[in-house]
C-alpha positions as YAML, in Angstrom:
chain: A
units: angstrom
residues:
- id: 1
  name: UNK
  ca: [0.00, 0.00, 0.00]
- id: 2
  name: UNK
  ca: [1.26, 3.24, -0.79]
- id: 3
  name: UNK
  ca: [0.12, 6.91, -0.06]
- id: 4
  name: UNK
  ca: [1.78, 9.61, -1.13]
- id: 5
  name: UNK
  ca: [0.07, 12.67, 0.57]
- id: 6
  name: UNK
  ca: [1.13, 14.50, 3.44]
- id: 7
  name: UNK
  ca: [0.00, 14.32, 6.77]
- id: 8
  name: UNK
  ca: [-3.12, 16.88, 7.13]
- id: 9
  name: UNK
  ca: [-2.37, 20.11, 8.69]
- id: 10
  name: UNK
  ca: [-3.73, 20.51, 12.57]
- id: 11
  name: UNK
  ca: [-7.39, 21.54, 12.75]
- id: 12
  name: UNK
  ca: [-7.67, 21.91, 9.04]
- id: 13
  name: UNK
  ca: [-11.29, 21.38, 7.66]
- id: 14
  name: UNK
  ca: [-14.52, 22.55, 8.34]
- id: 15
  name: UNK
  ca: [-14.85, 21.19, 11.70]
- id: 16
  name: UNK
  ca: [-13.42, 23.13, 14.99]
- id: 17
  name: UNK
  ca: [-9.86, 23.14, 15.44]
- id: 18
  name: UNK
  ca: [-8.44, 20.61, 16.89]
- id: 19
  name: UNK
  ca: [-5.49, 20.72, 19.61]
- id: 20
  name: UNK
  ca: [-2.54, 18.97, 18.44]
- id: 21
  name: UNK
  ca: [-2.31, 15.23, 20.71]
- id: 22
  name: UNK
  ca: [0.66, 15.18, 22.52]
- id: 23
  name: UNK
  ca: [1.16, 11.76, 22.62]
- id: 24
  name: UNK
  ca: [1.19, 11.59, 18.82]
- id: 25
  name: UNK
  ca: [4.09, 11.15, 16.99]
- id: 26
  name: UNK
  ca: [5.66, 10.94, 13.32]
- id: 27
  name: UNK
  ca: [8.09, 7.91, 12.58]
- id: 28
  name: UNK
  ca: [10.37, 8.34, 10.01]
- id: 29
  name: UNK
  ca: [12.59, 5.14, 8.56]
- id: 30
  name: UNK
  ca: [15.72, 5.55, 6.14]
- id: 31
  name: UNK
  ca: [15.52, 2.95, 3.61]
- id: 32
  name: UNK
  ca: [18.04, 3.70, 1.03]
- id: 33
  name: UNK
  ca: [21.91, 3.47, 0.92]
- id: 34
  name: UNK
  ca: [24.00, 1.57, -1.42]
- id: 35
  name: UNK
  ca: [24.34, -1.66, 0.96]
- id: 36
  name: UNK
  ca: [27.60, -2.39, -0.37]
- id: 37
  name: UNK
  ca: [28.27, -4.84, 2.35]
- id: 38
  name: UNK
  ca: [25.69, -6.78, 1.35]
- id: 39
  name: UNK
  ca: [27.00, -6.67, -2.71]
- id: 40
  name: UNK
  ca: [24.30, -3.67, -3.33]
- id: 41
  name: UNK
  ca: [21.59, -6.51, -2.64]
- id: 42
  name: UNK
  ca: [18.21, -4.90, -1.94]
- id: 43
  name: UNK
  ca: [18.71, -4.49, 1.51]
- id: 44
  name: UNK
  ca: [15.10, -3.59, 3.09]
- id: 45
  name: UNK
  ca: [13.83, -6.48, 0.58]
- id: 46
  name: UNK
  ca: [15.37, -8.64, 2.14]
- id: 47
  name: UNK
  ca: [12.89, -11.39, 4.03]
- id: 48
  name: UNK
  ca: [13.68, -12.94, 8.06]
- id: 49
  name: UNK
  ca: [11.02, -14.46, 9.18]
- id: 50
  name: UNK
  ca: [9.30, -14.22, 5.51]
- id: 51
  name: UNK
  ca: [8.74, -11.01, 6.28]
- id: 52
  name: UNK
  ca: [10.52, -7.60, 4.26]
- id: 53
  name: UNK
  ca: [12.74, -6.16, 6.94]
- id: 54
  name: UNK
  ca: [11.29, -2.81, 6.08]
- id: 55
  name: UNK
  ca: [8.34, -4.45, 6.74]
- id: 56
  name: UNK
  ca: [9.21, -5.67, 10.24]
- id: 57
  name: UNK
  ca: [10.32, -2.02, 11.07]
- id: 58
  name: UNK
  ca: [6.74, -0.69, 10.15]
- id: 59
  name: UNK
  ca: [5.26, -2.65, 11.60]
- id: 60
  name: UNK
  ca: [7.23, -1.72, 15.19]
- id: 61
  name: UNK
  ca: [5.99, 1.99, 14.16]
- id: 62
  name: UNK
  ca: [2.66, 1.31, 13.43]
- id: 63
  name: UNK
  ca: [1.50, 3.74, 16.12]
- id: 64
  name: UNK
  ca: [3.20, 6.60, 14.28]
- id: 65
  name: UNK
  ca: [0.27, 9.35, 12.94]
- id: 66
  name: UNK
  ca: [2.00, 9.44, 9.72]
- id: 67
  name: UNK
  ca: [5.12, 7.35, 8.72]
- id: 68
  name: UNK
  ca: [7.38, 8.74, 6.06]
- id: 69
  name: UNK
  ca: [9.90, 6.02, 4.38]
- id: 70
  name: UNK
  ca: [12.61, 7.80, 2.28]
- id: 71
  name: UNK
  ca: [13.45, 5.60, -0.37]
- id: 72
  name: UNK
  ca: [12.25, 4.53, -3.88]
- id: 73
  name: UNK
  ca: [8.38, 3.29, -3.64]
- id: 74
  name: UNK
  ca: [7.63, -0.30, -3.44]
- id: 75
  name: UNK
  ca: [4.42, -2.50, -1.99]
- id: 76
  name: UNK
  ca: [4.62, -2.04, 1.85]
- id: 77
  name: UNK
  ca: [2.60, -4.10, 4.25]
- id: 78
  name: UNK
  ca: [1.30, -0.60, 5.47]
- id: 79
  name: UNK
  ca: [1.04, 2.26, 4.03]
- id: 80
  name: UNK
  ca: [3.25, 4.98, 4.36]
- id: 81
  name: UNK
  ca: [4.56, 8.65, 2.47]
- id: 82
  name: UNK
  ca: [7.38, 8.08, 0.26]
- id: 83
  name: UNK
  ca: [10.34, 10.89, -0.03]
- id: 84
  name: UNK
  ca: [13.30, 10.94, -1.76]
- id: 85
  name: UNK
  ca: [16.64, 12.78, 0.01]
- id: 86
  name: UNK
  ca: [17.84, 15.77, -2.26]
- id: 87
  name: UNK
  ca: [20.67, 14.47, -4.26]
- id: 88
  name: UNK
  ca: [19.21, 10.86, -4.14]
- id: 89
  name: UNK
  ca: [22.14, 8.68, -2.44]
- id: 90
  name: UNK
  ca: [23.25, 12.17, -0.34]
- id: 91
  name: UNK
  ca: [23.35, 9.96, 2.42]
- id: 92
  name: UNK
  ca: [21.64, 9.69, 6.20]
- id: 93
  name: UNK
  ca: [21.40, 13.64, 6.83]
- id: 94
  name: UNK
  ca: [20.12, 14.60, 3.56]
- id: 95
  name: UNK
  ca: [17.79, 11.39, 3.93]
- id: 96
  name: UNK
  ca: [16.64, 12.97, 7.21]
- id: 97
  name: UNK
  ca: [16.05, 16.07, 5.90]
- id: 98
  name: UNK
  ca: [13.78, 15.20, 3.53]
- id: 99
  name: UNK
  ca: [11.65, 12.62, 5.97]
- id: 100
  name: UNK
  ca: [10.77, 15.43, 8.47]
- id: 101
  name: UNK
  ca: [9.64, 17.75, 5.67]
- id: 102
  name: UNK
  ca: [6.79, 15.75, 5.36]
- id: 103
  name: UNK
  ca: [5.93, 15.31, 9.51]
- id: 104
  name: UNK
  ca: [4.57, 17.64, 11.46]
- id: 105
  name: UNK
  ca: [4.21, 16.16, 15.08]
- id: 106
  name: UNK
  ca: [6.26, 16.93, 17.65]
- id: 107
  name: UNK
  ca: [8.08, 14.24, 18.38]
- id: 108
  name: UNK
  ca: [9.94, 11.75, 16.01]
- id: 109
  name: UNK
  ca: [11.22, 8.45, 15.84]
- id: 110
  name: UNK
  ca: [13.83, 8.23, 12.98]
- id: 111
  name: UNK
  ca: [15.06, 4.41, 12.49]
- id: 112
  name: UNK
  ca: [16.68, 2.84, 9.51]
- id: 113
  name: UNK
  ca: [15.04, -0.43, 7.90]
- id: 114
  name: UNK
  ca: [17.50, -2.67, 8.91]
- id: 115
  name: UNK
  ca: [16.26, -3.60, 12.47]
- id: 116
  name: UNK
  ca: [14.74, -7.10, 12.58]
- id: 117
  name: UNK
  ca: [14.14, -7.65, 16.18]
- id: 118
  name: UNK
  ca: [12.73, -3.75, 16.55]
- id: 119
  name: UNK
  ca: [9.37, -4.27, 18.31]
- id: 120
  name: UNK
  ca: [6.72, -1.17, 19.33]
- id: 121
  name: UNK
  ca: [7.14, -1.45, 22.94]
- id: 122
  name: UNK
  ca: [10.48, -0.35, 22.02]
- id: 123
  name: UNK
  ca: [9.30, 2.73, 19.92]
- id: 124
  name: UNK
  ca: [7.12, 3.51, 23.10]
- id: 125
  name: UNK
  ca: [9.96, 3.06, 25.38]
- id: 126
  name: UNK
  ca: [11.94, 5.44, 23.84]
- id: 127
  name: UNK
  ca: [8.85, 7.75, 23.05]
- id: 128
  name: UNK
  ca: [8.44, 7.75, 27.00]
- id: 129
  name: UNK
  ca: [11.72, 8.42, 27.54]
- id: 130
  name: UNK
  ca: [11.94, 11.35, 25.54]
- id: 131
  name: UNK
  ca: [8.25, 12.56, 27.23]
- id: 132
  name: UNK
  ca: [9.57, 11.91, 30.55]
- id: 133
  name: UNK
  ca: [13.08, 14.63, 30.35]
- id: 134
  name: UNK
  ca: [14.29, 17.55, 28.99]
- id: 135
  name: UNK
  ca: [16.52, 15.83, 26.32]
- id: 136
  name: UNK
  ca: [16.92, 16.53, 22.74]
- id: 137
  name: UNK
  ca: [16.48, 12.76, 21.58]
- id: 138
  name: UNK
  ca: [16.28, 9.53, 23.13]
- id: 139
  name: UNK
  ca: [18.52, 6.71, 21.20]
- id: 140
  name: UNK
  ca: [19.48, 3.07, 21.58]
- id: 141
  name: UNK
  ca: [22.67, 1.60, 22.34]
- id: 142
  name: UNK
  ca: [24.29, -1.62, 20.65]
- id: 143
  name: UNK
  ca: [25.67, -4.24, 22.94]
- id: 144
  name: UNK
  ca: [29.60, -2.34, 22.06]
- id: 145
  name: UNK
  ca: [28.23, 0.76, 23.74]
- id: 146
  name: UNK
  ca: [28.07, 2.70, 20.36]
- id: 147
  name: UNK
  ca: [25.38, 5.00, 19.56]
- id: 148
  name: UNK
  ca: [22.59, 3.62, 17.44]
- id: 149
  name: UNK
  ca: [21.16, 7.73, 16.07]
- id: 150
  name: UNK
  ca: [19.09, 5.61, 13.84]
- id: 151
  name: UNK
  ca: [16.85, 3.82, 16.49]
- id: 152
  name: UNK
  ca: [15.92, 6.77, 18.30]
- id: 153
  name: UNK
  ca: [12.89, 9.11, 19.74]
- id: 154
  name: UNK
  ca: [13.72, 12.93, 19.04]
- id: 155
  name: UNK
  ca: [12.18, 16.42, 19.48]
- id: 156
  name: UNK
  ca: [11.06, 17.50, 16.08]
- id: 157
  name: UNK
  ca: [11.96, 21.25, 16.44]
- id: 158
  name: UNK
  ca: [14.68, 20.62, 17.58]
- id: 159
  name: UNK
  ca: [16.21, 18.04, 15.32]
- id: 160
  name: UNK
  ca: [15.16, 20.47, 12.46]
- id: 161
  name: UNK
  ca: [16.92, 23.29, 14.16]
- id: 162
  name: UNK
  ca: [20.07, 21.19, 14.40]
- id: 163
  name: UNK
  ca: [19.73, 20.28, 10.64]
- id: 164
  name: UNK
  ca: [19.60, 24.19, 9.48]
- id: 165
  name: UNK
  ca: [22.12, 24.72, 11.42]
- id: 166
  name: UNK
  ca: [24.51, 22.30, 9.82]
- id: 167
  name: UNK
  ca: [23.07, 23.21, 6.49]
- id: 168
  name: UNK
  ca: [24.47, 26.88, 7.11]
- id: 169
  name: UNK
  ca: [27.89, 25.74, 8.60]
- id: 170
  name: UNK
  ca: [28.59, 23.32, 5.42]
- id: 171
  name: UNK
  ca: [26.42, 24.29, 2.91]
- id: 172
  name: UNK
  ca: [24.17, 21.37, 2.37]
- id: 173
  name: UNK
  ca: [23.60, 18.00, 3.82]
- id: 174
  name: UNK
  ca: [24.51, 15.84, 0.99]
- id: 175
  name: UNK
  ca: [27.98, 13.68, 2.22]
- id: 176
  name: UNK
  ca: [27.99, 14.43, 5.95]
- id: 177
  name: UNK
  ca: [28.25, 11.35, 8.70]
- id: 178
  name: UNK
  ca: [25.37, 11.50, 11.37]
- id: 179
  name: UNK
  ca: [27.55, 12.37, 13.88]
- id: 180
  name: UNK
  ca: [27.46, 15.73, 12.49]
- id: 181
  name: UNK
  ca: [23.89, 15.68, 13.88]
- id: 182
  name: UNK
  ca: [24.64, 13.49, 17.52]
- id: 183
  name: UNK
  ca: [27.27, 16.17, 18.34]
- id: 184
  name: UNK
  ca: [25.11, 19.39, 18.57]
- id: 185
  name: UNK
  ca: [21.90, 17.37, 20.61]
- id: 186
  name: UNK
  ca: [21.35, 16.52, 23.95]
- id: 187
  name: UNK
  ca: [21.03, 12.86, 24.13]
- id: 188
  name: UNK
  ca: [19.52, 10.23, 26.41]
- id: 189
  name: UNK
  ca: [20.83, 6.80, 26.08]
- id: 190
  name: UNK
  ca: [19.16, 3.95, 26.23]
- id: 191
  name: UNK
  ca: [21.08, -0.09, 26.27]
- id: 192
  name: UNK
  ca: [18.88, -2.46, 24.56]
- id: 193
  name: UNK
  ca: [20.96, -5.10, 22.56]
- id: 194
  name: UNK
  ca: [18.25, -6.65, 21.01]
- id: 195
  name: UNK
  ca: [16.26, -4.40, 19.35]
- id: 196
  name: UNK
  ca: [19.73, -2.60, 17.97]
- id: 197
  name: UNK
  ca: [20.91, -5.11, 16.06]
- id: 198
  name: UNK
  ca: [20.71, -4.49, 12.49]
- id: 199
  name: UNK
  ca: [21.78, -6.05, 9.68]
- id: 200
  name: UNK
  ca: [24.56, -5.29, 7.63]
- id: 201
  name: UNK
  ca: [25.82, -7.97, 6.03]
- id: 202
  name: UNK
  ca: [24.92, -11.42, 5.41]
- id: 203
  name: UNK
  ca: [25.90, -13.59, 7.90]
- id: 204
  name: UNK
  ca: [23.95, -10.65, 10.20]
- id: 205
  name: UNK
  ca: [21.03, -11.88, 8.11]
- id: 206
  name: UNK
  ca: [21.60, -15.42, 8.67]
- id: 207
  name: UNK
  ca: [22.16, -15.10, 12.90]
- id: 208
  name: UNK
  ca: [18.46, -13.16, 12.37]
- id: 209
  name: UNK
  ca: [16.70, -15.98, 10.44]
- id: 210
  name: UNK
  ca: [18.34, -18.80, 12.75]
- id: 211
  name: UNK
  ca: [16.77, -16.58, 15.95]
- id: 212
  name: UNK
  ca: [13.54, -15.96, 14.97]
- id: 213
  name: UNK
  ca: [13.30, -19.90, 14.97]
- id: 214
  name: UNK
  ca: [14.55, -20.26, 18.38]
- id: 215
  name: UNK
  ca: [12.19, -21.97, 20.26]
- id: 216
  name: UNK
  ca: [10.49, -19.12, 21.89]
- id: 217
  name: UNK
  ca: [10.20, -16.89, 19.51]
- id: 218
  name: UNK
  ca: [8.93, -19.34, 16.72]
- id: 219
  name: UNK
  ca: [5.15, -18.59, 17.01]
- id: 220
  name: UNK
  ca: [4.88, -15.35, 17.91]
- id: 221
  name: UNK
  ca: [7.06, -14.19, 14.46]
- id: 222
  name: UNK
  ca: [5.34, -16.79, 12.38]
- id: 223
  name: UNK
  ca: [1.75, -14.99, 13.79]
- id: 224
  name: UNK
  ca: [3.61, -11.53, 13.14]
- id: 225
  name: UNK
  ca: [4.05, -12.87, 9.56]
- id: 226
  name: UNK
  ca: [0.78, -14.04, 9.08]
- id: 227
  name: UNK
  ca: [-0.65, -11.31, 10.02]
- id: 228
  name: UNK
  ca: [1.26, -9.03, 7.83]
- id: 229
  name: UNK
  ca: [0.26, -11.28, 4.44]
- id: 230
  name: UNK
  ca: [-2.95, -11.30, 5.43]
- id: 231
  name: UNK
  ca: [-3.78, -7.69, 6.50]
- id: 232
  name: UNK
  ca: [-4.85, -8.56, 9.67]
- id: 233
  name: UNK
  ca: [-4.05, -5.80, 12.39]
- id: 234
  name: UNK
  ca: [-5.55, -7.70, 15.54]
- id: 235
  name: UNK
  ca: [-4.49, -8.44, 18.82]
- id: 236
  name: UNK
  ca: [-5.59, -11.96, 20.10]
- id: 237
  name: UNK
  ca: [-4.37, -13.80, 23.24]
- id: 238
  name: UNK
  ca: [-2.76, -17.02, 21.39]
- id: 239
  name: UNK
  ca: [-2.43, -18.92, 24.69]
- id: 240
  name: UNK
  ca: [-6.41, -18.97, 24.53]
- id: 241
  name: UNK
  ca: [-6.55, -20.32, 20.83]
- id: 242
  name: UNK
  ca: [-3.73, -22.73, 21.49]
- id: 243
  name: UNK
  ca: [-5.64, -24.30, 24.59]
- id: 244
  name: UNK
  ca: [-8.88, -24.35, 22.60]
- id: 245
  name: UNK
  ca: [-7.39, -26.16, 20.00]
- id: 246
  name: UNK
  ca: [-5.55, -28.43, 22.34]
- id: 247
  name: UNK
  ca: [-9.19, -29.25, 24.23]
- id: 248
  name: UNK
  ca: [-10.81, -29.85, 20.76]
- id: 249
  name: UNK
  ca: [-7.80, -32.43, 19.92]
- id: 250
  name: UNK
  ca: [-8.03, -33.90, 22.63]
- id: 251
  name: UNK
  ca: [-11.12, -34.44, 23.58]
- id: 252
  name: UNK
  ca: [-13.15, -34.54, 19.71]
- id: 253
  name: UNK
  ca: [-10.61, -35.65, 17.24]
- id: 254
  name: UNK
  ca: [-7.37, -34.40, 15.27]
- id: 255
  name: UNK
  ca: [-8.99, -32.10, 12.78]
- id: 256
  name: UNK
  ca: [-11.05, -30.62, 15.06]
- id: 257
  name: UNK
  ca: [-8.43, -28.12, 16.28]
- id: 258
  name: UNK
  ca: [-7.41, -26.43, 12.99]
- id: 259
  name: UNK
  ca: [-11.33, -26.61, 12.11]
- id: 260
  name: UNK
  ca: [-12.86, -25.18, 15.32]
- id: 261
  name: UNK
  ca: [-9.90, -22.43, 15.63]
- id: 262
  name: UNK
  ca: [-11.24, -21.73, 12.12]
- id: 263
  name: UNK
  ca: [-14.82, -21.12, 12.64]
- id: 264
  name: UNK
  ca: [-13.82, -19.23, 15.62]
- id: 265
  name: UNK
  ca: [-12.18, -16.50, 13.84]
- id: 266
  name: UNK
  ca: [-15.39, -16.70, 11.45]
- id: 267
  name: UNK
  ca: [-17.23, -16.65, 13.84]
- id: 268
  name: UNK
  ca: [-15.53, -13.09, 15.17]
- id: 269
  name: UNK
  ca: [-15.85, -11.42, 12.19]
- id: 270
  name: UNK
  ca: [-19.30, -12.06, 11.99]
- id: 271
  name: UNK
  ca: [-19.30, -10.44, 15.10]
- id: 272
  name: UNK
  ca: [-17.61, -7.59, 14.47]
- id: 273
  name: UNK
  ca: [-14.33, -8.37, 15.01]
- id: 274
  name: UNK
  ca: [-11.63, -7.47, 17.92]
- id: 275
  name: UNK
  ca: [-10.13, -9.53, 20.75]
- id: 276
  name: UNK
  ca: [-13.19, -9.45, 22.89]
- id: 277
  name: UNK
  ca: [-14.91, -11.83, 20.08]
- id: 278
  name: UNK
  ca: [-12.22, -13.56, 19.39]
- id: 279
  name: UNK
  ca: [-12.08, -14.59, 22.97]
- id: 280
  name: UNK
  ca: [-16.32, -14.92, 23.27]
- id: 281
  name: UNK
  ca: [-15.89, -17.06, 20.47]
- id: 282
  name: UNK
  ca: [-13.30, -18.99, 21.68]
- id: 283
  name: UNK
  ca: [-15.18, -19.14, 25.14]
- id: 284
  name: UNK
  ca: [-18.11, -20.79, 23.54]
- id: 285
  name: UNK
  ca: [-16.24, -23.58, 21.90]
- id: 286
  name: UNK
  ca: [-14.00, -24.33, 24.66]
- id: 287
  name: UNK
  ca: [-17.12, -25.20, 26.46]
- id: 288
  name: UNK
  ca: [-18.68, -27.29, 23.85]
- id: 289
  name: UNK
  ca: [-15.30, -29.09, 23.60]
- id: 290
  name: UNK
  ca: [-15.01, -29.85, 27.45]
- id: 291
  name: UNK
  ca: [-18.68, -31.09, 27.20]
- id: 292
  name: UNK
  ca: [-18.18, -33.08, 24.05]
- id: 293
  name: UNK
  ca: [-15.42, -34.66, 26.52]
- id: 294
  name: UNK
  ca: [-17.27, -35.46, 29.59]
- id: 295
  name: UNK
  ca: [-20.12, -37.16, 27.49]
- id: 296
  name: UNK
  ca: [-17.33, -39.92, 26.20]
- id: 297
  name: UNK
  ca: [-15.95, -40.07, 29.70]
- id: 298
  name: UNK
  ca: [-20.01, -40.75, 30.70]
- id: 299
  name: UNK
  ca: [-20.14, -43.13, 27.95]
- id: 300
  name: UNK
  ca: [-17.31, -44.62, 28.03]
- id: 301
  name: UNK
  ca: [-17.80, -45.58, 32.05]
- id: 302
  name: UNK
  ca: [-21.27, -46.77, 31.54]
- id: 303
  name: UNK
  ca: [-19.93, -49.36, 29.02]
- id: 304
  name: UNK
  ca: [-16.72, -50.10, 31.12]
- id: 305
  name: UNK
  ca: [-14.07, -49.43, 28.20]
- id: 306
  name: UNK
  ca: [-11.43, -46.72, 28.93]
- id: 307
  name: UNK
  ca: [-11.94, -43.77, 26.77]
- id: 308
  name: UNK
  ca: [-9.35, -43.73, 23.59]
- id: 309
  name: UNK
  ca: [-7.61, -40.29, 23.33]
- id: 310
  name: UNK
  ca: [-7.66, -39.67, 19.36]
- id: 311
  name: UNK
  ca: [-3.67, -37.86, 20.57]
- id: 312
  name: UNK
  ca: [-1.08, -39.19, 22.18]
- id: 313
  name: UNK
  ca: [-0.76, -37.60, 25.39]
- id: 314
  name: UNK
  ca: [1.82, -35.52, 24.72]
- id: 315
  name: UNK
  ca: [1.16, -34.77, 21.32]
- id: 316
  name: UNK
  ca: [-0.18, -31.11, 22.15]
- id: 317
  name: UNK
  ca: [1.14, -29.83, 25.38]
- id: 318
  name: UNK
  ca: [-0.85, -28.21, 27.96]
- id: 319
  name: UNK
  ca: [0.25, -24.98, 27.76]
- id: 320
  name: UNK
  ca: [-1.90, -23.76, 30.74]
- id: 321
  name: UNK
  ca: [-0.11, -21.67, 33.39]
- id: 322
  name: UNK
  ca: [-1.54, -24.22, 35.60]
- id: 323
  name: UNK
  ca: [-1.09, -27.37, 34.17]
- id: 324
  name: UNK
  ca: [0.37, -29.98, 36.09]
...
């Protein structure tokens, strides 16, 4: 998806004006650059987790009122203002510059498209950060200690101040290292190892790919990815839909589970969607399965033969905080 307008002025149309929110917040993301490390490969193409790494970073600024993505165009997963930095290939500053001409919030968040373990409770922590102190910026630091200026929460005014300022002193942007811009700011750090790492070449690619299929992190990126294909922007507790599809294994028969986790998310569209009937849903035919279960225990007592589980026992673990 693609849109290419700007972000509507505050209290514009015919309607009373409107106070700007001060929790809202423009994201920026730097997606161009030669990637010469990675043999001038498309770089924010690239898939971990079958998902477009400039994908993955949208997604962990999908809050953002308006997201501006300086590169070439391509299909995104959301949609988002396209800008191109002034030469093209001027490098990070120039790319900057031409991201926050099309924002207009107050705060920031600039991060480059690299960043496959960037999540938003990240964005928000550094968001709250920045909310919470009289800095400039707020930016991540990578496990070496080093600055990271592109995962980071800034001041809007400020950062275009900075940016004029350098502009005047050198005559441009185009060429000049972000540390141009880190020098003249006020900067709270922030240590998260994690959510730094990017990837800049390809065996960085290849420790991201064999992580996201640690166990542990498995199910939650495959639903991430999922959800992304599929244009599906809900959040759903998975523990319930795992346990209903472990009680409808168990106690109806193999295909039930993929079947009745099915018609449960029919079943919440048809009623209008959202968690709360996803979980209703799921509710109702956790019930029927735990009844459909104690009627071939009943049965199966009456007639004195042992109820057959259709599973092996472990064949889909209880995942129940209070299973035994």
């Amino acid at each position: 998806m693609t849109a290419y307008e700007l972000p509507g002025e505050t209290g514009a149309g015919s309607g009373p004006a409107q106070r700007p929110d001060p929790a809202a917040y423009d994201a920026v993301v730097l997606a161009g650059g030669a990637a010469r490390r990675l043999g001038g490969a498309d770089k924010p193409g690239v898939r971990v987790g079958g998902r477009a790494l400039l994908d993955r970073v949208l997604a962990a600024c999908a809050g953002a009122r308006g997201t501006v993505v300086v590169a070439a165009p391509r299909p995104t997963a959301r949609p988002v203002t396209w800008a191109r930095e002034d030469p093209p290939g001027g490098g990070p500053l120039a790319a900057l510059d031409a991201g926050l001409r099309h924002t207009t919030a107050e705060q920031v968040v600039v991060l480059s498209a690299d960043l496959p373990f960037l999540e938003e409770r990240t964005v928000d922590r550094l968001l709250g950060a920045l909310r919470a102190s009289a800095a400039d910026g707020v930016l991540l630091t990578d496990p070496e200690g080093r600055d990271q200026p592109l995962v980071a929460a800034y001041a809007a005014p400020r950062l275009r101040e900075v940016l004029a300022l350098i502009v005047d002193r050198h005559e441009g942007l185009a060429g000049l290292p972000l540390r141009r811009l880190v020098a003249e700011l006020n900067l709270t750090r922030v240590s998260d190892p994690v959510a730094s790492f990017d990837c800049d070449t390809w065996d960085d690619i290849a420790t991201a790919r064999a992580r996201i299929r640690e166990h542990g992190h498995v199910l939650d990126e495959w639903i991430s990815a999922v959800k992304d294909d599929l244009g599906i922007d809900l959040d759903v507790d998975t523990r319930l839909l795992l346990d209903l599809a472990r009680d409808a294994a168990h106690g109806v028969d193999r295909p039930a589970a993929p079947l009745t986790t099915f018609l449960v998310g029919y079943a919440a569209a048809r009623a209008g969607g959202g968690p709360e009937a996803v979980a209703e849903a799921a509710r109702k035919a956790a019930a029927l399965a735990t009844r459909w279960a104690e009627e071939s225990a009943a049965e199966a007592q009456t007639s004195g033969t042992p109820p057959q589980p259709d599973v092996a026992p472990d064949a889909t673990p209880d995942t129940r905080p209070d299973a035994g």
